[in-house]
Structures are given as structure tokens and as C-alpha cells.
């Protein structure tokens, strides 16, 4: 785990240090080379990777983006990378599967610092890399440096609180969660989705305190570890300053899950844990 976090930090630092990045294409070329060196990155088919990025953001500081990925035949998913090319820390979220899986879905709320290419990279257990790309227009510039929406001292009072909610989609009623918690098999084809809401100011290190006009030290979610209540590890997400203030993460529930255990650790070393029973949301 520490190796993965250091790897992302190193990539971000190297990208920030490079001068002359002018276009989305050039930015991605540099990011790709730093992240994956000389490994081949092939274009994923639309059947394997669906990247969900808005054509234009309605709120640059809180933009929902995500993906549905499926492993090619004969392989399984090992990691999923979400890269926002023009953000100060482009490698915005990395999902490390604790057990290789056939498919994975996520969406999360991010900051976009300006118009940017967005790349989703799926790494399979046989070492292959597959990418899909999109472009997001924004309504302004500088969301990563925008003043925080909550007074920093007030934000610390609820730091680390987490909530779990059902994502209603018209095909997954709340009874689905109760059925899952009883390990029964309801007649619902689509997996249930849940949203985990995190209370965290996600200070980027580029924002100023509006009273003192001093820069707020960077403090953001470093990792989120998600398991089932019976201690079956699902994935670990490594975050970045691209995560929005009070970020929300939606995932699909594994079949038969009776609950989720979530552990969040931030860059100051603060750690918070919650155990959610899916039948009592």
C-alpha cells in the first residue's frame, strides 16, 4: 500500500515539474510515460470500458465522473486509474482491486482545474493496459485553488464522518439491500449501487484562508479501503487533491454482501472506520 501511494506522489511531482505542457494531448503523453514508462497502452473497446464524463461541468469544484469496466476475455481487472490531465495532481484516483475481478463500477466527485482531457486506464492481471479518453469543458478556471466552501475550523469538527446511501436508479429498490443483507437472491438483474459520503475538506494546498490570506496546508483523503462485513477485501482507493470537498463515492455491491466496512486515512495520518449494515440504511 505504501508503495502505491509513493508511486502516485512521485508521478504527480514529476508532471508538475515539467515545463511547456500546452495541450491535453501533450499532457497525457507525458503522464502516460511517467506512469507506465515504456509499457504499451492500447485503446479499450467501448464494450469493455464506459467512461462517464460530462460534456461541460455544472460545478467545477464538484463534478461527478466515473466508469464501468469489464475485463477482456481471459483476464481480470487488477487496477483502475482515473487521470484528469490538466489538474495539478493528474493521477486523481487509483482503485487497486484486492482480488482480481471481472468487472468494476465507480463514480466519484472531483475538482476540475480547467478544461481537460480525462483518461481511464484499466490494468489487467496479465499486465495489459487499456485506455478510454474523454474531454470535459469547464465553466471557469482554478477549481483546485478556489476558496473552501466551509470554514476550515468548522470542517474539522466533522472530519472523517461517513454515511452510506442507496443510489436509486429505477431498477434497484431499497428492498434489494434488505434482501442482500439476508443473503437471498431477489429477482433484480442490475446490482444495487450505494454512495459513500465522506466529510473531509480535501484541502489542495493551493487554497487561501479567506481571513488570513495564508495558504491552507494540503490535507486530503489518501486511501479508502472497502471490504464486506465478513472481511472480504474489495478494493483500496488512493486519492489526491483532485477529490472534491466532502467527496462522494458510488460503487456496485458485490453479490450477497451483508454490509460494508470502510476505512479512510488522510494525509495527516488520521484514520476513521465505519461499519454499515445494508439492511438499515
PDB file of C-alpha atoms in Angstrom:
ATOM      1  CA  UNK A   1       0.000   0.000   0.000  1.00  0.00           C
ATOM      2  CA  UNK A   2       2.717   2.497   0.894  1.00  0.00           C
ATOM      3  CA  UNK A   3       4.453   1.693  -2.404  1.00  0.00           C
ATOM      4  CA  UNK A   4       1.345   2.611  -4.417  1.00  0.00           C
ATOM      5  CA  UNK A   5       0.898   5.917  -2.568  1.00  0.00           C
ATOM      6  CA  UNK A   6       4.545   6.888  -3.089  1.00  0.00           C
ATOM      7  CA  UNK A   7       4.323   5.944  -6.750  1.00  0.00           C
ATOM      8  CA  UNK A   8       1.399   8.293  -7.351  1.00  0.00           C
ATOM      9  CA  UNK A   9       3.043  11.125  -5.433  1.00  0.00           C
ATOM     10  CA  UNK A  10       6.216  10.688  -7.481  1.00  0.00           C
ATOM     11  CA  UNK A  11       4.238  10.784 -10.727  1.00  0.00           C
ATOM     12  CA  UNK A  12       2.435  13.948  -9.678  1.00  0.00           C
ATOM     13  CA  UNK A  13       5.673  15.674  -8.706  1.00  0.00           C
ATOM     14  CA  UNK A  14       7.337  14.772 -11.974  1.00  0.00           C
ATOM     15  CA  UNK A  15       4.431  16.058 -14.025  1.00  0.00           C
ATOM     16  CA  UNK A  16       4.274  19.327 -12.094  1.00  0.00           C
ATOM     17  CA  UNK A  17       7.963  19.838 -12.685  1.00  0.00           C
ATOM     18  CA  UNK A  18       7.737  19.571 -16.465  1.00  0.00           C
ATOM     19  CA  UNK A  19       7.584  22.874 -18.340  1.00  0.00           C
ATOM     20  CA  UNK A  20       5.763  23.622 -21.547  1.00  0.00           C
ATOM     21  CA  UNK A  21       2.736  21.323 -21.289  1.00  0.00           C
ATOM     22  CA  UNK A  22       0.349  23.141 -23.582  1.00  0.00           C
ATOM     23  CA  UNK A  23      -2.327  20.814 -24.866  1.00  0.00           C
ATOM     24  CA  UNK A  24      -4.398  17.971 -23.493  1.00  0.00           C
ATOM     25  CA  UNK A  25      -2.731  15.520 -25.876  1.00  0.00           C
ATOM     26  CA  UNK A  26       0.765  16.542 -24.853  1.00  0.00           C
ATOM     27  CA  UNK A  27      -0.151  16.387 -21.171  1.00  0.00           C
ATOM     28  CA  UNK A  28      -1.472  12.843 -21.490  1.00  0.00           C
ATOM     29  CA  UNK A  29       1.609  11.713 -23.406  1.00  0.00           C
ATOM     30  CA  UNK A  30       3.824  12.892 -20.546  1.00  0.00           C
ATOM     31  CA  UNK A  31       1.569  11.439 -17.830  1.00  0.00           C
ATOM     32  CA  UNK A  32       1.373   8.089 -19.626  1.00  0.00           C
ATOM     33  CA  UNK A  33       5.146   7.871 -19.970  1.00  0.00           C
ATOM     34  CA  UNK A  34       5.703   8.683 -16.281  1.00  0.00           C
ATOM     35  CA  UNK A  35       3.060   6.278 -15.014  1.00  0.00           C
ATOM     36  CA  UNK A  36       3.673   3.346 -17.290  1.00  0.00           C
ATOM     37  CA  UNK A  37       7.133   4.034 -18.760  1.00  0.00           C
ATOM     38  CA  UNK A  38       7.601   2.013 -21.952  1.00  0.00           C
ATOM     39  CA  UNK A  39       4.621  -0.306 -21.427  1.00  0.00           C
ATOM     40  CA  UNK A  40       2.096  -0.382 -24.276  1.00  0.00           C
ATOM     41  CA  UNK A  41      -1.271   1.263 -23.564  1.00  0.00           C
ATOM     42  CA  UNK A  42      -3.897   0.093 -26.020  1.00  0.00           C
ATOM     43  CA  UNK A  43      -7.289   1.629 -26.691  1.00  0.00           C
ATOM     44  CA  UNK A  44     -10.052  -0.235 -24.874  1.00  0.00           C
ATOM     45  CA  UNK A  45     -13.225  -1.190 -26.695  1.00  0.00           C
ATOM     46  CA  UNK A  46     -16.421   0.630 -25.771  1.00  0.00           C
ATOM     47  CA  UNK A  47     -17.803  -2.746 -24.718  1.00  0.00           C
ATOM     48  CA  UNK A  48     -15.049  -3.143 -22.112  1.00  0.00           C
ATOM     49  CA  UNK A  49     -14.794   0.408 -20.777  1.00  0.00           C
ATOM     50  CA  UNK A  50     -17.523   3.035 -20.466  1.00  0.00           C
ATOM     51  CA  UNK A  51     -16.105   6.368 -19.286  1.00  0.00           C
ATOM     52  CA  UNK A  52     -18.672   8.745 -17.795  1.00  0.00           C
ATOM     53  CA  UNK A  53     -17.526  12.374 -18.098  1.00  0.00           C
ATOM     54  CA  UNK A  54     -19.827  15.393 -18.561  1.00  0.00           C
ATOM     55  CA  UNK A  55     -19.513  17.390 -21.780  1.00  0.00           C
ATOM     56  CA  UNK A  56     -19.438  20.545 -19.628  1.00  0.00           C
ATOM     57  CA  UNK A  57     -19.265  20.754 -15.863  1.00  0.00           C
ATOM     58  CA  UNK A  58     -22.026  22.446 -13.903  1.00  0.00           C
ATOM     59  CA  UNK A  59     -19.772  22.797 -10.839  1.00  0.00           C
ATOM     60  CA  UNK A  60     -16.014  22.677 -11.421  1.00  0.00           C
ATOM     61  CA  UNK A  61     -15.428  22.004  -7.731  1.00  0.00           C
ATOM     62  CA  UNK A  62     -17.775  19.016  -7.616  1.00  0.00           C
ATOM     63  CA  UNK A  63     -18.005  17.112 -10.876  1.00  0.00           C
ATOM     64  CA  UNK A  64     -19.231  13.535 -10.915  1.00  0.00           C
ATOM     65  CA  UNK A  65     -17.169  11.236 -13.117  1.00  0.00           C
ATOM     66  CA  UNK A  66     -16.755   7.505 -13.236  1.00  0.00           C
ATOM     67  CA  UNK A  67     -16.535   4.366 -15.318  1.00  0.00           C
ATOM     68  CA  UNK A  68     -17.831   0.878 -15.831  1.00  0.00           C
ATOM     69  CA  UNK A  69     -15.058  -1.528 -16.783  1.00  0.00           C
ATOM     70  CA  UNK A  70     -15.065  -5.179 -17.800  1.00  0.00           C
ATOM     71  CA  UNK A  71     -12.004  -7.323 -18.283  1.00  0.00           C
ATOM     72  CA  UNK A  72     -11.277  -8.745 -21.734  1.00  0.00           C
ATOM     73  CA  UNK A  73     -11.737 -12.486 -22.166  1.00  0.00           C
ATOM     74  CA  UNK A  74      -9.126 -14.478 -20.296  1.00  0.00           C
ATOM     75  CA  UNK A  75      -8.108 -11.649 -17.954  1.00  0.00           C
ATOM     76  CA  UNK A  76      -9.286  -9.902 -14.793  1.00  0.00           C
ATOM     77  CA  UNK A  77      -9.076  -6.315 -13.555  1.00  0.00           C
ATOM     78  CA  UNK A  78      -6.188  -5.521 -11.227  1.00  0.00           C
ATOM     79  CA  UNK A  79      -6.204  -1.677 -11.103  1.00  0.00           C
ATOM     80  CA  UNK A  80      -8.246   1.210 -12.454  1.00  0.00           C
ATOM     81  CA  UNK A  81      -6.735   4.698 -12.868  1.00  0.00           C
ATOM     82  CA  UNK A  82      -8.689   7.943 -13.331  1.00  0.00           C
ATOM     83  CA  UNK A  83      -6.450  10.692 -14.744  1.00  0.00           C
ATOM     84  CA  UNK A  84      -7.508  14.346 -15.120  1.00  0.00           C
ATOM     85  CA  UNK A  85      -4.746  15.517 -17.424  1.00  0.00           C
ATOM     86  CA  UNK A  86      -4.652  19.239 -16.627  1.00  0.00           C
ATOM     87  CA  UNK A  87      -5.149  19.063 -12.853  1.00  0.00           C
ATOM     88  CA  UNK A  88      -2.142  19.904 -10.659  1.00  0.00           C
ATOM     89  CA  UNK A  89      -2.145  16.261  -9.494  1.00  0.00           C
ATOM     90  CA  UNK A  90      -3.363  14.482 -12.641  1.00  0.00           C
ATOM     91  CA  UNK A  91      -3.485  10.951 -11.211  1.00  0.00           C
ATOM     92  CA  UNK A  92      -6.729  11.684  -9.444  1.00  0.00           C
ATOM     93  CA  UNK A  93      -7.820   8.276  -8.121  1.00  0.00           C
ATOM     94  CA  UNK A  94      -6.447   4.747  -8.351  1.00  0.00           C
ATOM     95  CA  UNK A  95      -8.567   1.715  -7.445  1.00  0.00           C
ATOM     96  CA  UNK A  96      -6.452  -1.288  -6.503  1.00  0.00           C
ATOM     97  CA  UNK A  97      -8.530  -4.491  -6.501  1.00  0.00           C
ATOM     98  CA  UNK A  98      -7.667  -6.665  -3.541  1.00  0.00           C
ATOM     99  CA  UNK A  99      -8.764  -9.690  -5.569  1.00  0.00           C
ATOM    100  CA  UNK A 100      -8.757  -9.516  -9.391  1.00  0.00           C
ATOM    101  CA  UNK A 101     -12.306  -9.118 -10.660  1.00  0.00           C
ATOM    102  CA  UNK A 102     -14.220  -9.455 -13.911  1.00  0.00           C
ATOM    103  CA  UNK A 103     -15.941  -6.060 -13.693  1.00  0.00           C
ATOM    104  CA  UNK A 104     -15.928  -2.871 -11.652  1.00  0.00           C
ATOM    105  CA  UNK A 105     -18.060   0.263 -11.431  1.00  0.00           C
ATOM    106  CA  UNK A 106     -17.369   3.551  -9.681  1.00  0.00           C
ATOM    107  CA  UNK A 107     -18.278   7.191  -9.820  1.00  0.00           C
ATOM    108  CA  UNK A 108     -16.896   9.937  -7.609  1.00  0.00           C
ATOM    109  CA  UNK A 109     -16.915  13.709  -7.210  1.00  0.00           C
ATOM    110  CA  UNK A 110     -13.797  15.535  -8.412  1.00  0.00           C
ATOM    111  CA  UNK A 111     -12.401  19.012  -8.904  1.00  0.00           C
ATOM    112  CA  UNK A 112     -11.515  20.103 -12.430  1.00  0.00           C
ATOM    113  CA  UNK A 113      -8.995  22.903 -12.529  1.00  0.00           C
ATOM    114  CA  UNK A 114      -9.964  23.810 -16.090  1.00  0.00           C
ATOM    115  CA  UNK A 115     -10.842  22.220 -19.436  1.00  0.00           C
ATOM    116  CA  UNK A 116      -9.104  18.869 -19.513  1.00  0.00           C
ATOM    117  CA  UNK A 117      -8.704  15.539 -21.137  1.00  0.00           C
ATOM    118  CA  UNK A 118      -9.772  12.677 -18.884  1.00  0.00           C
ATOM    119  CA  UNK A 119      -8.312   9.183 -19.200  1.00  0.00           C
ATOM    120  CA  UNK A 120      -9.472   5.923 -17.653  1.00  0.00           C
ATOM    121  CA  UNK A 121      -6.853   3.167 -17.640  1.00  0.00           C
ATOM    122  CA  UNK A 122      -7.672  -0.441 -16.793  1.00  0.00           C
ATOM    123  CA  UNK A 123      -4.749  -2.659 -15.835  1.00  0.00           C
ATOM    124  CA  UNK A 124      -5.395  -6.398 -16.013  1.00  0.00           C
ATOM    125  CA  UNK A 125      -3.796  -9.168 -14.013  1.00  0.00           C
ATOM    126  CA  UNK A 126      -1.721 -10.205 -17.015  1.00  0.00           C
ATOM    127  CA  UNK A 127      -0.085  -6.759 -17.114  1.00  0.00           C
ATOM    128  CA  UNK A 128      -2.009  -5.334 -20.068  1.00  0.00           C
ATOM    129  CA  UNK A 129      -3.137  -1.671 -20.075  1.00  0.00           C
ATOM    130  CA  UNK A 130      -6.318  -0.406 -21.756  1.00  0.00           C
ATOM    131  CA  UNK A 131      -7.398   3.240 -22.008  1.00  0.00           C
ATOM    132  CA  UNK A 132     -10.507   5.257 -22.885  1.00  0.00           C
ATOM    133  CA  UNK A 133     -10.473   9.044 -23.112  1.00  0.00           C
ATOM    134  CA  UNK A 134     -12.902  11.951 -22.997  1.00  0.00           C
ATOM    135  CA  UNK A 135     -12.741  15.729 -22.719  1.00  0.00           C
ATOM    136  CA  UNK A 136     -14.543  17.893 -20.169  1.00  0.00           C
ATOM    137  CA  UNK A 137     -15.235  21.570 -20.689  1.00  0.00           C
ATOM    138  CA  UNK A 138     -15.487  23.667 -17.545  1.00  0.00           C
ATOM    139  CA  UNK A 139     -17.400  26.765 -16.569  1.00  0.00           C
ATOM    140  CA  UNK A 140     -14.331  28.511 -15.147  1.00  0.00           C
ATOM    141  CA  UNK A 141     -10.697  28.106 -14.139  1.00  0.00           C
ATOM    142  CA  UNK A 142      -8.859  27.193 -10.989  1.00  0.00           C
ATOM    143  CA  UNK A 143     -11.215  24.920  -9.005  1.00  0.00           C
ATOM    144  CA  UNK A 144      -8.233  23.329  -7.245  1.00  0.00           C
ATOM    145  CA  UNK A 145      -7.308  26.746  -5.827  1.00  0.00           C
ATOM    146  CA  UNK A 146     -10.860  28.004  -5.196  1.00  0.00           C
ATOM    147  CA  UNK A 147     -11.617  29.013  -1.587  1.00  0.00           C
ATOM    148  CA  UNK A 148     -13.054  26.158   0.509  1.00  0.00           C
ATOM    149  CA  UNK A 149     -16.811  26.113   0.881  1.00  0.00           C
ATOM    150  CA  UNK A 150     -16.614  25.558   4.650  1.00  0.00           C
ATOM    151  CA  UNK A 151     -14.612  27.354   7.307  1.00  0.00           C
ATOM    152  CA  UNK A 152     -11.538  25.140   7.875  1.00  0.00           C
ATOM    153  CA  UNK A 153     -12.050  25.067  11.662  1.00  0.00           C
ATOM    154  CA  UNK A 154     -15.701  24.106  11.304  1.00  0.00           C
ATOM    155  CA  UNK A 155     -14.819  21.416   8.759  1.00  0.00           C
ATOM    156  CA  UNK A 156     -12.514  19.725  11.262  1.00  0.00           C
ATOM    157  CA  UNK A 157     -15.419  19.174  13.684  1.00  0.00           C
ATOM    158  CA  UNK A 158     -16.980  16.560  11.402  1.00  0.00           C
ATOM    159  CA  UNK A 159     -13.760  15.321   9.816  1.00  0.00           C
ATOM    160  CA  UNK A 160     -13.953  11.641   8.998  1.00  0.00           C
ATOM    161  CA  UNK A 161     -17.685  11.136   9.334  1.00  0.00           C
ATOM    162  CA  UNK A 162     -19.131   8.773   6.734  1.00  0.00           C
ATOM    163  CA  UNK A 163     -22.626   7.914   5.554  1.00  0.00           C
ATOM    164  CA  UNK A 164     -23.961   5.225   3.234  1.00  0.00           C
ATOM    165  CA  UNK A 165     -26.991   5.738   0.997  1.00  0.00           C
ATOM    166  CA  UNK A 166     -28.776   3.745  -1.669  1.00  0.00           C
ATOM    167  CA  UNK A 167     -28.458   5.134  -5.182  1.00  0.00           C
ATOM    168  CA  UNK A 168     -31.971   4.843  -6.605  1.00  0.00           C
ATOM    169  CA  UNK A 169     -31.906   4.023 -10.302  1.00  0.00           C
ATOM    170  CA  UNK A 170     -35.414   2.840 -11.027  1.00  0.00           C
ATOM    171  CA  UNK A 171     -34.468  -0.841 -11.099  1.00  0.00           C
ATOM    172  CA  UNK A 172     -32.950  -1.302  -7.655  1.00  0.00           C
ATOM    173  CA  UNK A 173     -35.490  -0.727  -4.878  1.00  0.00           C
ATOM    174  CA  UNK A 174     -34.487  -0.342  -1.260  1.00  0.00           C
ATOM    175  CA  UNK A 175     -35.721  -3.894  -0.632  1.00  0.00           C
ATOM    176  CA  UNK A 176     -32.706  -5.036  -2.657  1.00  0.00           C
ATOM    177  CA  UNK A 177     -30.429  -4.017   0.191  1.00  0.00           C
ATOM    178  CA  UNK A 178     -32.502  -5.839   2.769  1.00  0.00           C
ATOM    179  CA  UNK A 179     -32.517  -8.929   0.561  1.00  0.00           C
ATOM    180  CA  UNK A 180     -28.757  -8.753   0.176  1.00  0.00           C
ATOM    181  CA  UNK A 181     -28.299  -8.453   3.920  1.00  0.00           C
ATOM    182  CA  UNK A 182     -30.226 -11.730   4.299  1.00  0.00           C
ATOM    183  CA  UNK A 183     -28.159 -13.429   1.584  1.00  0.00           C
ATOM    184  CA  UNK A 184     -31.230 -14.118  -0.545  1.00  0.00           C
ATOM    185  CA  UNK A 185     -31.494 -13.827  -4.304  1.00  0.00           C
ATOM    186  CA  UNK A 186     -34.072 -11.214  -5.362  1.00  0.00           C
ATOM    187  CA  UNK A 187     -35.253 -11.027  -8.951  1.00  0.00           C
ATOM    188  CA  UNK A 188     -33.262  -7.904  -9.839  1.00  0.00           C
ATOM    189  CA  UNK A 189     -30.841  -8.046 -12.750  1.00  0.00           C
ATOM    190  CA  UNK A 190     -28.823  -4.909 -12.066  1.00  0.00           C
ATOM    191  CA  UNK A 191     -26.556  -4.800  -8.997  1.00  0.00           C
ATOM    192  CA  UNK A 192     -27.501  -2.317  -6.319  1.00  0.00           C
ATOM    193  CA  UNK A 193     -25.430   0.856  -6.117  1.00  0.00           C
ATOM    194  CA  UNK A 194     -24.558   2.617  -2.892  1.00  0.00           C
ATOM    195  CA  UNK A 195     -22.953   6.009  -2.281  1.00  0.00           C
ATOM    196  CA  UNK A 196     -20.427   6.578   0.471  1.00  0.00           C
ATOM    197  CA  UNK A 197     -20.312  10.222   1.590  1.00  0.00           C
ATOM    198  CA  UNK A 198     -17.143  11.408   3.316  1.00  0.00           C
ATOM    199  CA  UNK A 199     -16.814  14.512   5.482  1.00  0.00           C
ATOM    200  CA  UNK A 200     -13.402  15.876   4.569  1.00  0.00           C
ATOM    201  CA  UNK A 201     -12.366  19.386   3.423  1.00  0.00           C
ATOM    202  CA  UNK A 202      -9.901  17.987   0.851  1.00  0.00           C
ATOM    203  CA  UNK A 203      -7.566  20.970   1.089  1.00  0.00           C
ATOM    204  CA  UNK A 204      -5.397  21.044  -2.004  1.00  0.00           C
ATOM    205  CA  UNK A 205      -2.543  23.191  -0.671  1.00  0.00           C
ATOM    206  CA  UNK A 206      -3.412  25.783  -3.350  1.00  0.00           C
ATOM    207  CA  UNK A 207      -6.277  27.411  -1.431  1.00  0.00           C
ATOM    208  CA  UNK A 208      -6.060  30.508   0.758  1.00  0.00           C
ATOM    209  CA  UNK A 209      -7.719  31.090   4.094  1.00  0.00           C
ATOM    210  CA  UNK A 210     -10.125  33.930   3.350  1.00  0.00           C
ATOM    211  CA  UNK A 211      -9.381  35.636   6.681  1.00  0.00           C
ATOM    212  CA  UNK A 212      -5.591  35.341   6.967  1.00  0.00           C
ATOM    213  CA  UNK A 213      -4.948  35.047   3.201  1.00  0.00           C
ATOM    214  CA  UNK A 214      -2.370  32.375   4.030  1.00  0.00           C
ATOM    215  CA  UNK A 215      -2.302  29.131   2.096  1.00  0.00           C
ATOM    216  CA  UNK A 216      -4.080  26.247   3.808  1.00  0.00           C
ATOM    217  CA  UNK A 217      -1.807  23.212   4.191  1.00  0.00           C
ATOM    218  CA  UNK A 218      -2.689  20.341   1.895  1.00  0.00           C
ATOM    219  CA  UNK A 219      -4.806  17.719   3.610  1.00  0.00           C
ATOM    220  CA  UNK A 220      -6.851  15.250   1.616  1.00  0.00           C
ATOM    221  CA  UNK A 221      -8.022  11.651   1.609  1.00  0.00           C
ATOM    222  CA  UNK A 222      -5.052   9.404   0.996  1.00  0.00           C
ATOM    223  CA  UNK A 223      -6.725   5.979   0.970  1.00  0.00           C
ATOM    224  CA  UNK A 224     -10.178   4.444   1.258  1.00  0.00           C
ATOM    225  CA  UNK A 225     -10.236   0.707   1.981  1.00  0.00           C
ATOM    226  CA  UNK A 226     -13.530  -1.065   1.323  1.00  0.00           C
ATOM    227  CA  UNK A 227     -14.387  -4.589   2.472  1.00  0.00           C
ATOM    228  CA  UNK A 228     -17.524  -6.590   3.130  1.00  0.00           C
ATOM    229  CA  UNK A 229     -18.579  -7.019   6.751  1.00  0.00           C
ATOM    230  CA  UNK A 230     -17.249 -10.572   6.700  1.00  0.00           C
ATOM    231  CA  UNK A 231     -13.796  -9.102   5.989  1.00  0.00           C
ATOM    232  CA  UNK A 232     -13.646  -9.869   2.272  1.00  0.00           C
ATOM    233  CA  UNK A 233     -11.400  -7.082   0.915  1.00  0.00           C
ATOM    234  CA  UNK A 234     -12.817  -5.412  -2.196  1.00  0.00           C
ATOM    235  CA  UNK A 235     -10.513  -2.549  -3.169  1.00  0.00           C
ATOM    236  CA  UNK A 236      -8.324   0.269  -1.921  1.00  0.00           C
ATOM    237  CA  UNK A 237      -8.684   3.686  -3.497  1.00  0.00           C
ATOM    238  CA  UNK A 238      -5.724   6.059  -3.393  1.00  0.00           C
ATOM    239  CA  UNK A 239      -6.872   9.681  -3.633  1.00  0.00           C
ATOM    240  CA  UNK A 240      -5.393  13.067  -4.480  1.00  0.00           C
ATOM    241  CA  UNK A 241      -6.082  16.798  -4.323  1.00  0.00           C
ATOM    242  CA  UNK A 242      -8.455  16.260  -7.262  1.00  0.00           C
ATOM    243  CA  UNK A 243     -11.085  14.842  -4.909  1.00  0.00           C
ATOM    244  CA  UNK A 244     -13.847  17.351  -4.209  1.00  0.00           C
ATOM    245  CA  UNK A 245     -14.601  18.791  -0.818  1.00  0.00           C
ATOM    246  CA  UNK A 246     -16.683  16.203   1.094  1.00  0.00           C
ATOM    247  CA  UNK A 247     -16.321  13.689  -1.739  1.00  0.00           C
ATOM    248  CA  UNK A 248     -18.900  11.030  -2.586  1.00  0.00           C
ATOM    249  CA  UNK A 249     -18.009   7.601  -3.979  1.00  0.00           C
ATOM    250  CA  UNK A 250     -20.586   5.289  -5.545  1.00  0.00           C
ATOM    251  CA  UNK A 251     -19.953   1.590  -6.194  1.00  0.00           C
ATOM    252  CA  UNK A 252     -21.915  -1.532  -7.019  1.00  0.00           C
ATOM    253  CA  UNK A 253     -22.459  -4.017  -4.225  1.00  0.00           C
ATOM    254  CA  UNK A 254     -20.949  -7.476  -4.575  1.00  0.00           C
ATOM    255  CA  UNK A 255     -23.498 -10.269  -4.733  1.00  0.00           C
ATOM    256  CA  UNK A 256     -24.561 -11.432  -1.283  1.00  0.00           C
ATOM    257  CA  UNK A 257     -22.869  -8.621   0.653  1.00  0.00           C
ATOM    258  CA  UNK A 258     -24.457  -8.086   4.046  1.00  0.00           C
ATOM    259  CA  UNK A 259     -22.662  -4.837   4.726  1.00  0.00           C
ATOM    260  CA  UNK A 260     -19.588  -2.768   4.035  1.00  0.00           C
ATOM    261  CA  UNK A 261     -16.589  -1.905   6.171  1.00  0.00           C
ATOM    262  CA  UNK A 262     -14.926   1.359   5.161  1.00  0.00           C
ATOM    263  CA  UNK A 263     -11.630   2.708   6.454  1.00  0.00           C
ATOM    264  CA  UNK A 264     -10.482   6.181   5.425  1.00  0.00           C
ATOM    265  CA  UNK A 265      -6.986   7.539   6.061  1.00  0.00           C
ATOM    266  CA  UNK A 266      -5.945  11.093   5.234  1.00  0.00           C
ATOM    267  CA  UNK A 267      -2.569  12.659   4.556  1.00  0.00           C
ATOM    268  CA  UNK A 268      -2.208  13.737   8.190  1.00  0.00           C
ATOM    269  CA  UNK A 269      -2.463  10.097   9.273  1.00  0.00           C
ATOM    270  CA  UNK A 270      -5.960  10.462  10.738  1.00  0.00           C
ATOM    271  CA  UNK A 271      -7.887   7.217  10.339  1.00  0.00           C
ATOM    272  CA  UNK A 272     -11.628   6.650  10.513  1.00  0.00           C
ATOM    273  CA  UNK A 273     -13.664   3.469  10.230  1.00  0.00           C
ATOM    274  CA  UNK A 274     -17.354   2.743   9.731  1.00  0.00           C
ATOM    275  CA  UNK A 275     -19.308  -0.492   9.520  1.00  0.00           C
ATOM    276  CA  UNK A 276     -22.528  -0.264   7.517  1.00  0.00           C
ATOM    277  CA  UNK A 277     -25.337  -2.805   7.642  1.00  0.00           C
ATOM    278  CA  UNK A 278     -27.064  -2.776   4.274  1.00  0.00           C
ATOM    279  CA  UNK A 279     -30.428  -3.615   5.742  1.00  0.00           C
ATOM    280  CA  UNK A 280     -30.526  -0.483   7.900  1.00  0.00           C
ATOM    281  CA  UNK A 281     -29.884   2.446   5.573  1.00  0.00           C
TER     282      UNK A 281
END
